[in-house]
Each structure stands twice: as structure tokens, then as C-alpha cells.
Short mmCIF file of C-alpha atoms and ligand atoms in Angstrom, two decimals:
data_model
loop_
_atom_site.label_atom_id
_atom_site.label_comp_id
_atom_site.label_asym_id
_atom_site.label_seq_id
_atom_site.Cartn_x
_atom_site.Cartn_y
_atom_site.Cartn_z
CA MET A 1002 0.00 0.00 0.00
CA THR A 1003 1.13 3.54 -0.73
CA LYS A 1004 0.06 6.68 1.05
CA TYR A 1005 -1.24 9.15 -1.51
CA LYS A 1006 -1.55 12.89 -0.96
CA LEU A 1007 -4.95 13.73 -2.37
CA GLU A 1008 -5.52 17.43 -3.00
CA TYR A 1009 -9.29 17.86 -3.28
CA ILE A 1010 -9.94 21.10 -5.17
CA TRP A 1011 -13.20 22.95 -5.85
CA LEU A 1012 -14.67 26.28 -6.90
CA ASP A 1013 -15.92 28.49 -4.08
CA GLY A 1014 -19.01 30.68 -3.88
CA TYR A 1015 -17.46 34.05 -4.77
CA THR A 1016 -19.04 35.99 -7.62
CA PRO A 1017 -18.67 36.97 -10.36
CA VAL A 1018 -15.51 34.85 -10.42
CA PRO A 1019 -15.10 31.82 -8.16
CA ASN A 1020 -11.75 31.10 -6.53
CA LEU A 1021 -10.06 27.74 -6.49
CA ARG A 1022 -9.80 26.12 -3.07
CA GLY A 1023 -8.06 22.95 -2.01
CA LYS A 1024 -7.13 20.78 0.95
CA THR A 1025 -5.17 17.58 1.35
CA GLN A 1026 -6.10 14.23 2.77
CA ILE A 1027 -3.88 11.16 2.96
CA LYS A 1028 -5.27 7.78 1.92
CA GLU A 1029 -3.71 4.41 1.23
CA PHE A 1030 -4.15 2.64 -2.09
CA ASP A 1031 -2.45 -0.27 -3.89
CA ALA A 1032 -1.96 1.85 -6.97
CA PHE A 1033 -2.85 5.35 -8.21
CA PRO A 1034 -6.52 5.67 -7.22
CA THR A 1035 -9.38 5.60 -9.69
CA LEU A 1036 -12.23 8.06 -9.38
CA GLU A 1037 -14.51 5.31 -8.06
CA GLN A 1038 -12.12 4.64 -5.17
CA LEU A 1039 -12.16 8.23 -3.95
CA PRO A 1040 -14.55 9.01 -1.10
CA LEU A 1041 -16.77 12.04 -0.80
CA TRP A 1042 -15.30 14.64 1.53
CA GLY A 1043 -16.54 17.80 3.22
CA PHE A 1044 -15.52 21.36 4.04
CA ASP A 1045 -16.78 24.37 5.93
CA GLY A 1046 -18.89 26.24 3.43
CA SER A 1047 -19.30 29.22 5.75
CA SER A 1048 -15.69 30.15 4.98
CA THR A 1049 -16.10 30.03 1.19
CA LEU A 1050 -19.44 31.84 0.72
CA GLN A 1051 -21.13 28.48 0.25
CA ALA A 1052 -23.14 28.18 3.47
CA GLU A 1053 -24.66 30.09 6.34
CA GLY A 1054 -23.01 29.73 9.76
CA ARG A 1055 -25.34 26.98 10.96
CA SER A 1056 -25.28 23.66 9.09
CA SER A 1057 -22.25 24.80 7.16
CA ASP A 1058 -20.91 21.50 5.84
CA CYS A 1059 -20.73 21.16 2.08
CA VAL A 1060 -19.84 17.93 0.32
CA LEU A 1061 -17.02 17.42 -2.18
CA LYS A 1062 -17.78 14.93 -4.92
CA PRO A 1063 -14.74 13.85 -6.96
CA VAL A 1064 -15.22 14.12 -10.72
CA ARG A 1065 -11.65 13.81 -12.04
CA VAL A 1066 -8.37 12.64 -10.54
CA VAL A 1067 -4.95 13.39 -12.06
CA PRO A 1068 -1.35 12.78 -11.01
CA ASP A 1069 0.48 15.71 -9.42
CA ILE A 1070 4.21 15.41 -10.13
CA THR A 1071 5.07 18.28 -7.83
CA ARG A 1072 4.42 16.03 -4.81
CA THR A 1073 5.63 12.55 -4.01
CA ASN A 1074 2.59 10.26 -4.51
CA GLY A 1075 0.49 13.32 -5.24
CA ALA A 1076 -2.91 13.54 -6.89
CA VAL A 1077 -5.25 16.42 -7.61
CA VAL A 1078 -8.93 15.55 -7.25
CA LEU A 1079 -11.26 17.98 -8.99
CA CYS A 1080 -14.61 18.07 -7.18
CA GLU A 1081 -18.14 19.31 -7.57
CA VAL A 1082 -19.65 20.98 -4.51
CA MET A 1083 -22.82 19.27 -3.27
CA MET A 1084 -25.37 20.11 -0.59
CA PRO A 1085 -25.08 18.26 2.75
CA ASP A 1086 -27.27 15.43 1.35
CA GLY A 1087 -24.39 14.65 -1.01
CA GLU A 1088 -26.75 14.45 -3.99
CA THR A 1089 -28.13 17.90 -4.70
CA PRO A 1090 -25.69 20.19 -6.50
CA HIS A 1091 -24.85 23.34 -4.55
CA PRO A 1092 -26.08 26.53 -6.29
CA SER A 1093 -22.45 27.51 -6.92
CA ASN A 1094 -21.88 24.21 -8.74
CA LYS A 1095 -22.37 25.18 -12.37
CA ARG A 1096 -20.76 22.03 -13.74
CA ALA A 1097 -23.60 19.82 -12.52
CA THR A 1098 -26.16 21.32 -14.89
CA ILE A 1099 -24.28 22.23 -18.08
CA LEU A 1100 -24.95 20.77 -21.52
CA ASP A 1101 -22.43 18.22 -22.63
CA ASP A 1102 -21.73 16.19 -25.74
CA ASP A 1103 -18.64 14.09 -26.47
CA GLY A 1104 -18.88 15.08 -30.12
CA ALA A 1105 -18.48 18.76 -29.23
CA TRP A 1106 -14.83 19.72 -29.07
CA PHE A 1107 -13.53 22.84 -27.35
CA GLY A 1108 -10.13 24.51 -27.55
CA PHE A 1109 -9.64 27.29 -25.00
CA GLU A 1110 -6.84 29.84 -25.36
CA GLN A 1111 -6.21 31.11 -21.84
CA GLU A 1112 -4.45 34.48 -21.66
CA TYR A 1113 -3.26 35.94 -18.36
CA PHE A 1114 -0.67 38.26 -16.82
CA PHE A 1115 2.05 37.41 -14.36
CA TYR A 1116 1.94 40.03 -11.60
CA GLN A 1117 4.47 40.96 -8.97
CA ASN A 1118 4.42 43.90 -6.54
CA GLY A 1119 1.10 45.04 -8.02
CA ARG A 1120 2.24 45.33 -11.63
CA PRO A 1121 2.89 43.05 -14.59
CA LEU A 1122 6.09 41.07 -14.27
CA GLY A 1123 8.84 43.03 -16.02
CA PHE A 1124 7.16 46.44 -15.65
CA PRO A 1125 9.41 49.05 -13.99
CA GLU A 1126 8.36 50.39 -10.60
CA ASN A 1127 7.32 53.66 -12.20
CA GLY A 1128 5.99 54.19 -15.69
CA TYR A 1129 5.92 51.66 -18.45
CA PRO A 1130 8.33 49.40 -20.33
CA ALA A 1131 8.90 49.83 -24.07
CA PRO A 1132 5.58 49.72 -25.94
CA GLN A 1133 3.93 46.53 -27.21
CA GLY A 1134 5.41 45.04 -30.34
CA PRO A 1135 8.31 42.73 -29.62
CA TYR A 1136 6.75 40.81 -26.72
CA TYR A 1137 4.26 38.61 -28.60
CA THR A 1138 5.97 35.25 -29.21
CA GLY A 1139 9.17 37.06 -28.22
CA VAL A 1140 12.49 35.74 -27.09
CA GLY A 1141 15.32 37.27 -25.08
CA PHE A 1142 15.58 38.72 -21.59
CA LYS A 1143 14.47 42.21 -22.61
CA ASN A 1144 11.25 40.77 -24.04
CA VAL A 1145 10.26 37.98 -21.68
CA GLY A 1146 12.44 38.49 -18.61
CA ASN A 1147 13.95 35.59 -16.70
CA ILE A 1148 11.29 33.90 -14.56
CA ALA A 1149 8.33 33.72 -16.91
CA ARG A 1150 9.83 31.15 -19.24
CA GLU A 1151 10.79 28.94 -16.32
CA ILE A 1152 7.23 29.09 -14.98
CA VAL A 1153 5.42 28.38 -18.24
CA GLU A 1154 7.75 25.46 -19.00
CA ALA A 1155 7.25 23.95 -15.54
CA HIS A 1156 3.49 24.47 -15.87
CA LEU A 1157 3.49 22.68 -19.21
CA ASP A 1158 5.34 19.70 -17.73
CA ILE A 1159 2.96 19.52 -14.76
CA CYS A 1160 -0.09 19.63 -17.05
CA LEU A 1161 1.28 16.98 -19.42
CA ALA A 1162 2.21 14.69 -16.53
CA ALA A 1163 -1.33 15.15 -15.19
CA GLY A 1164 -2.65 13.88 -18.52
CA LEU A 1165 -4.24 17.21 -19.45
CA ASN A 1166 -4.69 18.05 -23.10
CA HIS A 1167 -2.40 21.06 -22.96
CA GLU A 1168 -1.72 22.09 -26.54
CA GLY A 1169 0.76 24.92 -26.42
CA ILE A 1170 2.19 28.13 -25.01
CA ASN A 1171 3.02 31.56 -26.32
CA ALA A 1172 4.21 34.86 -24.94
CA GLU A 1173 1.43 37.39 -25.55
CA VAL A 1174 1.24 40.98 -26.78
CA ALA A 1175 1.71 42.80 -23.47
CA LYS A 1176 4.83 42.50 -21.39
CA GLY A 1177 4.28 39.91 -18.67
CA GLN A 1178 1.32 38.42 -20.55
CA TRP A 1179 1.19 34.77 -21.65
CA GLU A 1180 -1.20 32.19 -23.09
CA PHE A 1181 -1.70 28.46 -22.95
CA GLN A 1182 -4.19 26.32 -24.82
CA ILE A 1183 -6.29 23.42 -23.55
CA PHE A 1184 -8.32 21.18 -25.85
CA GLY A 1185 -10.99 18.70 -24.83
CA LYS A 1186 -13.73 16.55 -26.30
CA GLY A 1187 -16.94 17.37 -24.43
CA SER A 1188 -17.68 20.53 -22.47
CA LYS A 1189 -17.04 18.94 -19.08
CA ARG A 1190 -13.78 17.35 -20.15
CA ALA A 1191 -12.42 20.55 -21.72
CA ALA A 1192 -13.59 22.82 -18.91
CA ASP A 1193 -12.40 20.45 -16.15
CA GLU A 1194 -8.95 20.51 -17.70
CA MET A 1195 -8.95 24.30 -17.92
CA TRP A 1196 -9.78 24.61 -14.22
CA LEU A 1197 -7.10 22.04 -13.39
CA ALA A 1198 -4.55 23.91 -15.50
CA ARG A 1199 -5.50 27.19 -13.80
CA TYR A 1200 -5.07 25.50 -10.42
CA PHE A 1201 -1.62 24.16 -11.29
CA LEU A 1202 -0.51 27.58 -12.55
CA GLU A 1203 -1.62 29.40 -9.41
CA ARG A 1204 0.01 26.88 -7.15
CA LEU A 1205 3.25 26.80 -9.12
CA THR A 1206 3.71 30.56 -9.03
CA GLU A 1207 3.47 30.78 -5.24
CA LYS A 1208 7.14 29.98 -4.83
CA TYR A 1209 8.17 32.71 -7.29
CA SER A 1210 6.21 35.37 -5.35
CA VAL A 1211 4.25 35.84 -8.55
CA ASP A 1212 0.47 36.08 -8.87
CA ILE A 1213 -1.71 35.33 -11.85
CA GLU A 1214 -3.84 38.31 -12.86
CA TRP A 1215 -6.81 36.80 -14.67
CA HIS A 1216 -8.72 40.07 -15.11
CA CYS A 1217 -9.55 40.82 -18.75
CA LYS A 1218 -8.18 44.37 -18.72
CA PRO A 1219 -5.83 44.78 -15.76
CA LEU A 1220 -4.16 47.89 -17.20
CA GLY A 1221 -7.47 49.58 -17.94
CA ASP A 1222 -8.02 51.98 -20.80
CA THR A 1223 -4.43 52.12 -22.04
CA ASP A 1224 -2.55 50.88 -25.07
CA TRP A 1225 -1.86 47.60 -23.27
CA ASN A 1226 -3.72 44.49 -24.39
CA GLY A 1227 -6.36 42.76 -22.33
CA SER A 1228 -6.73 39.04 -21.81
CA GLY A 1229 -9.19 36.79 -23.55
CA MET A 1230 -10.00 33.14 -23.54
CA HIS A 1231 -10.96 32.49 -27.14
CA CYS A 1232 -13.12 29.42 -27.44
CA ASN A 1233 -12.63 27.29 -30.54
CA PHE A 1234 -15.49 24.88 -31.02
CA SER A 1235 -16.85 22.23 -33.33
CA THR A 1236 -19.57 19.61 -33.18
CA SER A 1237 -19.54 16.38 -35.15
CA TYR A 1238 -22.15 17.93 -37.46
CA MET A 1239 -19.95 20.96 -38.06
CA ARG A 1240 -16.94 18.77 -38.78
CA GLU A 1241 -18.66 16.13 -40.92
CA VAL A 1242 -21.60 17.84 -42.65
CA GLY A 1243 -21.36 21.60 -42.27
CA GLY A 1244 -22.11 23.65 -45.37
CA LYS A 1245 -22.63 27.34 -45.97
CA GLU A 1246 -26.37 27.26 -45.40
CA TYR A 1247 -26.05 25.60 -41.99
CA PHE A 1248 -23.19 27.96 -41.10
CA GLU A 1249 -25.29 31.03 -41.87
CA LYS A 1250 -28.16 29.72 -39.74
CA LEU A 1251 -25.69 29.05 -36.95
CA MET A 1252 -24.35 32.60 -37.11
CA ALA A 1253 -27.91 33.99 -37.06
CA ALA A 1254 -28.54 31.97 -33.89
CA PHE A 1255 -25.35 33.31 -32.32
CA GLU A 1256 -26.39 36.85 -33.19
CA ALA A 1257 -29.83 36.33 -31.66
CA ALA A 1258 -28.30 34.87 -28.48
CA ARG A 1259 -25.61 37.57 -28.18
CA GLU A 1260 -26.69 38.71 -24.73
CA ASP A 1261 -26.86 35.16 -23.34
CA HIS A 1262 -23.31 34.59 -24.52
CA ILE A 1263 -21.96 37.87 -23.16
CA ALA A 1264 -23.60 37.08 -19.79
CA VAL A 1265 -21.29 34.09 -19.29
CA TYR A 1266 -18.22 35.27 -21.21
CA GLY A 1267 -16.57 36.81 -18.15
CA PRO A 1268 -16.94 39.98 -16.07
CA ASP A 1269 -15.93 43.47 -17.18
CA ASN A 1270 -15.83 42.35 -20.79
CA HIS A 1271 -16.98 45.81 -21.95
CA MET A 1272 -13.51 47.03 -20.93
CA ARG A 1273 -11.98 44.61 -23.41
CA LEU A 1274 -14.57 44.34 -26.19
CA THR A 1275 -14.44 48.01 -27.11
CA GLY A 1276 -14.48 47.63 -30.88
CA LYS A 1277 -10.99 49.13 -30.97
CA HIS A 1278 -7.88 47.00 -31.39
CA GLU A 1279 -8.61 43.40 -32.40
CA THR A 1280 -12.08 43.11 -30.91
CA GLN A 1281 -15.63 43.58 -32.02
CA SER A 1282 -17.72 45.80 -29.73
CA ILE A 1283 -19.56 43.98 -26.96
CA HIS A 1284 -22.79 45.41 -28.41
CA GLN A 1285 -22.30 44.05 -31.92
CA PHE A 1286 -22.08 40.61 -33.42
CA SER A 1287 -20.03 39.89 -36.51
CA TYR A 1288 -18.18 37.06 -38.17
CA GLY A 1289 -15.60 36.93 -40.88
CA ILE A 1290 -13.07 34.75 -42.59
CA ALA A 1291 -9.72 35.08 -40.86
CA ASP A 1292 -11.11 38.24 -39.24
CA ARG A 1293 -9.55 38.77 -35.82
CA GLY A 1294 -11.68 41.88 -35.35
CA ALA A 1295 -14.90 39.85 -35.52
CA SER A 1296 -16.87 38.27 -32.69
CA ILE A 1297 -16.44 34.91 -34.40
CA ARG A 1298 -13.46 34.20 -36.60
CA VAL A 1299 -13.96 31.72 -39.41
CA PRO A 1300 -10.63 30.00 -40.05
CA HIS A 1301 -9.48 29.83 -43.69
CA SER A 1302 -9.53 26.04 -43.39
CA PHE A 1303 -13.25 26.16 -42.57
CA ALA A 1304 -14.26 28.30 -45.55
CA ARG A 1305 -12.02 26.34 -47.90
CA ASN A 1306 -13.41 23.01 -46.69
CA ASP A 1307 -17.04 23.77 -47.67
CA TYR A 1308 -17.79 25.36 -44.30
CA LYS A 1309 -16.76 22.34 -42.28
CA GLY A 1310 -14.53 22.35 -39.22
CA TYR A 1311 -14.25 24.60 -36.17
CA LEU A 1312 -15.01 28.23 -35.42
CA GLU A 1313 -13.36 30.62 -32.98
CA ASP A 1314 -15.50 32.68 -30.62
CA ARG A 1315 -13.14 35.51 -29.65
CA ARG A 1316 -15.39 37.10 -27.03
CA PRO A 1317 -14.94 34.94 -23.91
CA ASN A 1318 -12.47 36.54 -21.55
CA SER A 1319 -9.69 35.31 -19.32
CA GLN A 1320 -11.94 35.17 -16.24
CA GLY A 1321 -14.79 33.36 -17.96
CA ASP A 1322 -16.03 30.07 -16.56
CA PRO A 1323 -15.27 27.45 -19.22
CA TYR A 1324 -18.21 25.30 -18.02
CA GLN A 1325 -20.73 28.03 -18.76
CA ILE A 1326 -19.00 29.22 -21.93
CA ALA A 1327 -19.03 25.75 -23.49
CA SER A 1328 -22.58 25.08 -22.33
CA GLN A 1329 -23.92 28.33 -23.80
CA ILE A 1330 -22.22 27.60 -27.13
CA LEU A 1331 -23.80 24.14 -27.15
CA LYS A 1332 -27.18 25.62 -26.27
CA THR A 1333 -27.08 28.02 -29.20
CA ILE A 1334 -25.85 25.34 -31.58
CA SER A 1335 -28.59 22.97 -30.52
CA SER A 1336 -31.23 25.59 -31.34
CA VAL A 1337 -30.30 25.27 -35.02
CA PRO A 1338 -31.92 22.36 -36.85
CA THR A 1339 -29.47 20.08 -38.59
CA GLY A 1340 -31.92 18.18 -40.77
CA ALA A 1341 -32.35 14.43 -40.49
CA THR A 1342 -28.64 13.63 -40.62
CA ALA A 1343 -27.43 14.14 -37.09
CA SER A 1344 -28.28 15.53 -33.71
CA VAL A 1345 -25.88 17.83 -31.98
CA ALA A 1346 -26.27 18.63 -28.35
CA ALA A 1347 -27.12 16.68 -25.27
P1 ADP B 1186 -4.90 31.48 -32.45
O1 ADP B 1186 -4.39 31.58 -33.85
O2 ADP B 1186 -6.30 32.01 -32.35
O3 ADP B 1186 -3.96 32.08 -31.44
P2 ADP B 1186 -4.35 28.88 -31.10
O4 ADP B 1186 -3.42 27.99 -31.83
O5 ADP B 1186 -3.86 29.58 -29.89
O6 ADP B 1186 -5.02 29.89 -32.17
O7 ADP B 1186 -5.62 28.04 -30.62
C1 ADP B 1186 -6.40 27.27 -31.50
C2 ADP B 1186 -7.22 26.30 -30.70
O8 ADP B 1186 -8.17 25.65 -31.57
C3 ADP B 1186 -6.43 25.18 -30.06
O9 ADP B 1186 -6.73 25.16 -28.67
C4 ADP B 1186 -7.00 23.92 -30.72
O10 ADP B 1186 -7.09 22.84 -29.86
C5 ADP B 1186 -8.37 24.35 -31.12
N1 ADP B 1186 -8.94 23.51 -32.17
C6 ADP B 1186 -8.32 23.01 -33.27
N2 ADP B 1186 -9.16 22.23 -33.98
C7 ADP B 1186 -10.35 22.22 -33.32
C8 ADP B 1186 -11.62 21.60 -33.54
N3 ADP B 1186 -11.85 20.84 -34.61
N4 ADP B 1186 -12.62 21.82 -32.64
C9 ADP B 1186 -12.41 22.61 -31.59
N5 ADP B 1186 -11.24 23.22 -31.32
C10 ADP B 1186 -10.22 23.05 -32.17
MN1 MN B 1187 -3.83 31.62 -29.39
MN1 MN B 1188 -3.78 34.97 -27.77
MN1 MN B 1189 -7.37 32.87 -30.79
#
């Protein structure tokens, strides 16, 4: 038997953006535990905005377990928060009620800033560094500094060892700003992995005295970029049948549901979706081939391939909840009839 360190993690009750929480319990297993072997656990919901003082116990229900190479015999156990009966999802538990479909694939591009001493990593104490330009996909100390690369590389290794579908990294447009991509088949799978990757990044940066600033426009109304979380999506129908007529109906449905999408695409998004720079205004909906100023970008490959493949919704921001983003996209897609050939959403 081996003693495993099980870090149960969950999303708390803070709004509009939940925080990640976690605590460790030690359990013995013959081999790395399966999900079925992991017991329910509890925590004090009155300390996480998830319960009133009296009867404050909430239940943690494991939904995914992954290896954690940063600890000897470590595992991270992603949990849903349940009511004390252990069966009713807590109101803060969005995952429990989202639409899901294994045929729907999601690729999230998570942008974020490294912050230290209240400013982006690499910013001088007063004023600003050289303007944006050389930082995006940049190399060299003057462009990316010395700690950031070490962190993003270590994060990548942790995610890969955890079995997450991490797909890549790049330095972003602002100094101190980076991106990683997570891909998953099914909204729960993709979104679970994004929350796990966020957790690993926050925990990793503790020892560097660096914070992750997830806000979509931390530098406000300046010439410094904000952070998005573009959501690339496709259903089996989009990949296998597609066609221009279906695509145009889909885009009409997205336009009609614009407010429902914006409602779950992350807080303060009006600060980022100004219509200036590479963003469509939060009040407009548009799409275009290879158009990075549109709400939805249609990749060249999609248009060339008879309108089959994936689309990129550029509106979700860095603080968006991937569960609700994916679910809303599925909801809108499933409102569009696909004919007799296939059904799309759950
Ligand atoms: P960008 O040019 O917008 O920076 P990235 O390379 O950062 O693009 O991200 C593209 C994302 O699209 C990746 O996360 C990838 O997994 C995702 N993707 C690729 N093909 C599909 C598909 N068929 N369905 C859904 N997502 C996809
Ligand atoms: Mn990208
Ligand atoms: Mn990007
Ligand atoms: Mn993108």
C-alpha cells in the first residue's frame, strides 16, 4: 500500500468569479486511485461563501483525478460541490447542470498576466516598459524576462504529466502576458482541464512570489492588451456535414443569443470588447473569414473546406467560466436544426 496525498480542489461561492480552493487528505491505495475509489469529503462552506453559519458543511464529490508530479505520490482531485445530502448540486456548482456532448470539441486559449508587486512582471516600478510590439511570441531577456519562461515550461510539464490536453504556449502581446491552450472533447472534459490547469498555474507561481492576474483588462483603458479566452469549437455535425447554409443559420442563432453569450463570457468584458484593437464591440455581433476583429473568426480552413470544421468565438475573456462558456455555445448550436442527418447537443 502507498500513502497518496490527495488534494481535493473545488470552486468556491465568490461571484462573479469563483476562486479555487483545495485541501489535502492522505489515503492508502495499492496503486494510483481511480475516481470510483475516492470518497466524498466535506468542508466548511461558511468560509467560502457556500453556506450560512449553521449547518455549514458542504460535500465534495470527486469528478476527475490526475497525477500531481510536484508532490511525491500526489494527486489532484477535482470536485463538484454538493449540498449536505451529497446528492443535490450546490447553487455555486455550475458544472452539474451544463450541456455536454462528447462530439463537441472545445479549444480554449487562456491568456493571463504574471503580476508581482502590483504590476505586470517586467514592468518598472514607475511608468511603463517599451511599448507593445516585440513581446508577442518574443524571445530574449528584454522581451520575456527571466522567470516567466521557467514558470510556463514547468506548468506545461505539470499539465502533461497530469494527462491534461495542454496544446501549447506563447508569450502574448503585453509584457508579462502569456497564453496556454487546452483542448478537450466534451464541455465537461475541456472545462475540467482548464480549471485544473489554472489551479496548477496558481500553485506553481506561489514559490516565485508571482500572482496570476486573470482580469480581462488589468491595465485599464491604455494601449496595453487585455486578456481573452478564445473558445474554438466544433460539433460532429460541423466537422462532418457543415455547409454554408447551416453555417449562416448558426451565425444567425449566435447573433440572436448575443446577450446570453456575453452574460457568461466573463466579467468586465466591456472594458476589453471596445471595438478598438482586435475586438468587435460587446454590443455588436459579426463574423468573418480570418477576421480577428470579428466576434467569431472563421478559419481559412473552414471556408475552404465547404464550411466544415471549427469556429473561434473571440469574445470569452480570461476570467470566464469554461463550463458556462461551453454550455452556452452548445445551447445556441442545438437551437439550429441540422436536418435528419445528425443531432448535436445533449
Ligand atoms: P490562435 O491563432 O487564435 O492564437 P491557437 O493555436 O492559440 O489559435 O488556438 C487554437 C485552438 O483551436 C487550439 O486550442 C486547438 O485545440 C483548437 N482547435 C483546433 N481544432 C479544433 C476543432 N476541430 N474543434 C475545436 N477546437 C479546435
Ligand atoms: Mn492563441
Ligand atoms: Mn492569444
Ligand atoms: Mn485565438
